Tab-separated table of C-alpha atoms in Angstrom:
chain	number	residue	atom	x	y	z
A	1	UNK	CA	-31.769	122.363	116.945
A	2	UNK	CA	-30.316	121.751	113.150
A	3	UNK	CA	-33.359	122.064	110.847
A	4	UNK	CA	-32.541	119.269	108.599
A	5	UNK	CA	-34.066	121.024	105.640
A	6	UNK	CA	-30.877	122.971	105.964
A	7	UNK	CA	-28.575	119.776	105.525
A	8	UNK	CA	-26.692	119.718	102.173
A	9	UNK	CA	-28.452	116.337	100.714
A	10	UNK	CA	-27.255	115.524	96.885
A	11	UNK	CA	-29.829	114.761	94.594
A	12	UNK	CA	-32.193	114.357	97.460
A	13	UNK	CA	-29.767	111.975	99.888
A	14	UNK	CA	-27.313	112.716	102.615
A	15	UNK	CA	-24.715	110.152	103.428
A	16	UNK	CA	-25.527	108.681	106.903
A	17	UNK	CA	-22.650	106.730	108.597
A	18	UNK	CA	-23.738	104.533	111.871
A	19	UNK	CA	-21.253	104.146	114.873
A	20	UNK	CA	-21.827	101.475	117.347
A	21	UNK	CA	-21.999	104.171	120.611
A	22	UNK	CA	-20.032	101.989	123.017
A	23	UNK	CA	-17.053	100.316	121.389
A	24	UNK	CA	-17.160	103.315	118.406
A	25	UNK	CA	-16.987	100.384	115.471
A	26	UNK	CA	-18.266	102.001	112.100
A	27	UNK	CA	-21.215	99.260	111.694
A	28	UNK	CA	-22.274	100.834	108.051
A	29	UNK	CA	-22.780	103.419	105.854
A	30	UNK	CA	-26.394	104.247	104.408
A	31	UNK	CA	-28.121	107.012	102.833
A	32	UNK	CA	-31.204	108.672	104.124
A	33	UNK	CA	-33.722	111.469	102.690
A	34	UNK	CA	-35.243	113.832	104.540
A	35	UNK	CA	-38.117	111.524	105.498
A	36	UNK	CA	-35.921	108.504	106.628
A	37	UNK	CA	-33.847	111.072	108.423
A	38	UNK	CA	-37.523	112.590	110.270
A	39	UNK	CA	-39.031	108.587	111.023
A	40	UNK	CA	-34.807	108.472	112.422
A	41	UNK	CA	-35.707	111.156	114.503
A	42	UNK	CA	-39.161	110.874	115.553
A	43	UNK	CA	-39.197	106.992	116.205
A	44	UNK	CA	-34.996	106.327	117.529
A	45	UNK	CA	-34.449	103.871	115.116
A	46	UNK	CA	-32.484	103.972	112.088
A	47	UNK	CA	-34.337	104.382	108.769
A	48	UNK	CA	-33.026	105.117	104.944
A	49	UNK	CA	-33.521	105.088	101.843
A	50	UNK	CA	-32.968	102.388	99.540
A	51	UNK	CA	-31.411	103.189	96.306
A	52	UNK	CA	-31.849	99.715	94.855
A	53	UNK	CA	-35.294	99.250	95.791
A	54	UNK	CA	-36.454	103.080	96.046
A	55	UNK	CA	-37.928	102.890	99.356
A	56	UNK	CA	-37.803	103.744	102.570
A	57	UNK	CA	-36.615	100.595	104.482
A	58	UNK	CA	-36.270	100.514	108.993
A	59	UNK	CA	-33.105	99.436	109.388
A	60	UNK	CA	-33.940	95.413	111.104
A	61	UNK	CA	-37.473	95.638	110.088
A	62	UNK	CA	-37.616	91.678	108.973
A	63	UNK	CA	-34.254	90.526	110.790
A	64	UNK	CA	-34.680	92.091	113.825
A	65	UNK	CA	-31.069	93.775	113.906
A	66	UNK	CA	-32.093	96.962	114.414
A	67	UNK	CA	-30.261	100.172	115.275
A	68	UNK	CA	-31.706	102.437	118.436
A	69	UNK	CA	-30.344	105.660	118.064
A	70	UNK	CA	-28.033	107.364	121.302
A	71	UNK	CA	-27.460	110.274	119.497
A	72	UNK	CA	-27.091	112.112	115.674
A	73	UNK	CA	-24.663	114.366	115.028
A	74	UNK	CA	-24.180	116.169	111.873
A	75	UNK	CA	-20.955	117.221	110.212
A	76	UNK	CA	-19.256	120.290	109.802
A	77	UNK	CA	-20.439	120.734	106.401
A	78	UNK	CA	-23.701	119.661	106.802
A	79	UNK	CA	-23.979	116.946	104.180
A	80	UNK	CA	-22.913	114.147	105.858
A	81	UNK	CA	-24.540	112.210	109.539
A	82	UNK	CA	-23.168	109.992	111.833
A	83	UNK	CA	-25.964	107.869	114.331
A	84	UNK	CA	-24.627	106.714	117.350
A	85	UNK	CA	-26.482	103.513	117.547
A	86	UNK	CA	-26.748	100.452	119.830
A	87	UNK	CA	-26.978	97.713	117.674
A	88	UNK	CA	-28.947	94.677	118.146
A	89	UNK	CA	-27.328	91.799	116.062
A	90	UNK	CA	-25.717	92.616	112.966
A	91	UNK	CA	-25.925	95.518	111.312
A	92	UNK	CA	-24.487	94.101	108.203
A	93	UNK	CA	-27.116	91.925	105.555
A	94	UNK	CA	-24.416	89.559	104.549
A	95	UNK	CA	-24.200	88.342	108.359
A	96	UNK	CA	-21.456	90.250	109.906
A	97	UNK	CA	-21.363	92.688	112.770
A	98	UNK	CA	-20.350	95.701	110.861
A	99	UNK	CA	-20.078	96.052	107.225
A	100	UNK	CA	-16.976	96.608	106.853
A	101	UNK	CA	-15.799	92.966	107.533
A	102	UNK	CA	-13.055	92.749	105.130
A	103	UNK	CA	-9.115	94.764	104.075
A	104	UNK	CA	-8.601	96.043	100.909
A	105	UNK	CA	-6.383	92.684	100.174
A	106	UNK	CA	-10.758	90.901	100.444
A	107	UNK	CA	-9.309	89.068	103.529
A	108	UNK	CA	-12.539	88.816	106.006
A	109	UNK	CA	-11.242	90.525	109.385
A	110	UNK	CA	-14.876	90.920	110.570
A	111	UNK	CA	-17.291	88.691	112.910
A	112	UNK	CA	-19.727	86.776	111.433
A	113	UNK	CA	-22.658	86.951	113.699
A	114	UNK	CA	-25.607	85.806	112.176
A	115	UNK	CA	-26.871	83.404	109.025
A	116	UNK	CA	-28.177	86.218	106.319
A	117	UNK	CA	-30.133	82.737	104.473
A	118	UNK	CA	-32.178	82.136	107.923
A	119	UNK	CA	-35.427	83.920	108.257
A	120	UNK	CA	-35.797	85.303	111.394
């Protein structure tokens, strides 16, 4: 097993990138320190760090859209992770599936799955 106090984290973070495990769609990219990255570990659900707020956030903890992990694999470099996830909802706060809902022209290509303004 990958002792992920051996990961290459930058200024404390390592890029984590979820994958929706059956249909392989990109559904977001996060960052996580080392203790989001344990509670990821330890609990199979997706938890990071939040550079706005500064905190340690579980990913659908007040929507509900959370993200069980299938598997975490960890790049060839070692400063990057991928989480193969099945996603529940959307894993996106603005209300689409993935977060990458739109092309570089801004057109929205993505599915809108959810209201972000409801509370849940």
């Amino acid at each position: 097993m990958i002792n992920i106090n051996d990961l290459k984290y930058d200024n404390g973070l390592i890029a984590a990138i979820a994958q929706d495990n059956e249909t392989k769609e990109v559904l977001m990219c996060a960052f996580m320190n080392r203790e989001a990255l344990q509670r990821t570990i330890d609990t199979k659900i997706a938890h990071y760090w939040s550079r706005s707020r500064q905190s340690l956030w579980k990913k659908g903890e007040s929507s509900g859209h959370i993200q069980k992990i299938i598997d975490i694999r960890i790049d060839c470099d070692m400063d990057a992770v991928l989480l193969l996830v099945e996603q529940t909802g959307g894993a996106c706060h603005t209300g689409f599936r993935s977060c990458f809902y739109r092309n570089i022209e801004g057109e929205e290509i993505g599915e809108k799955i959810f209201d972000p303004d409801k509370v849940y």
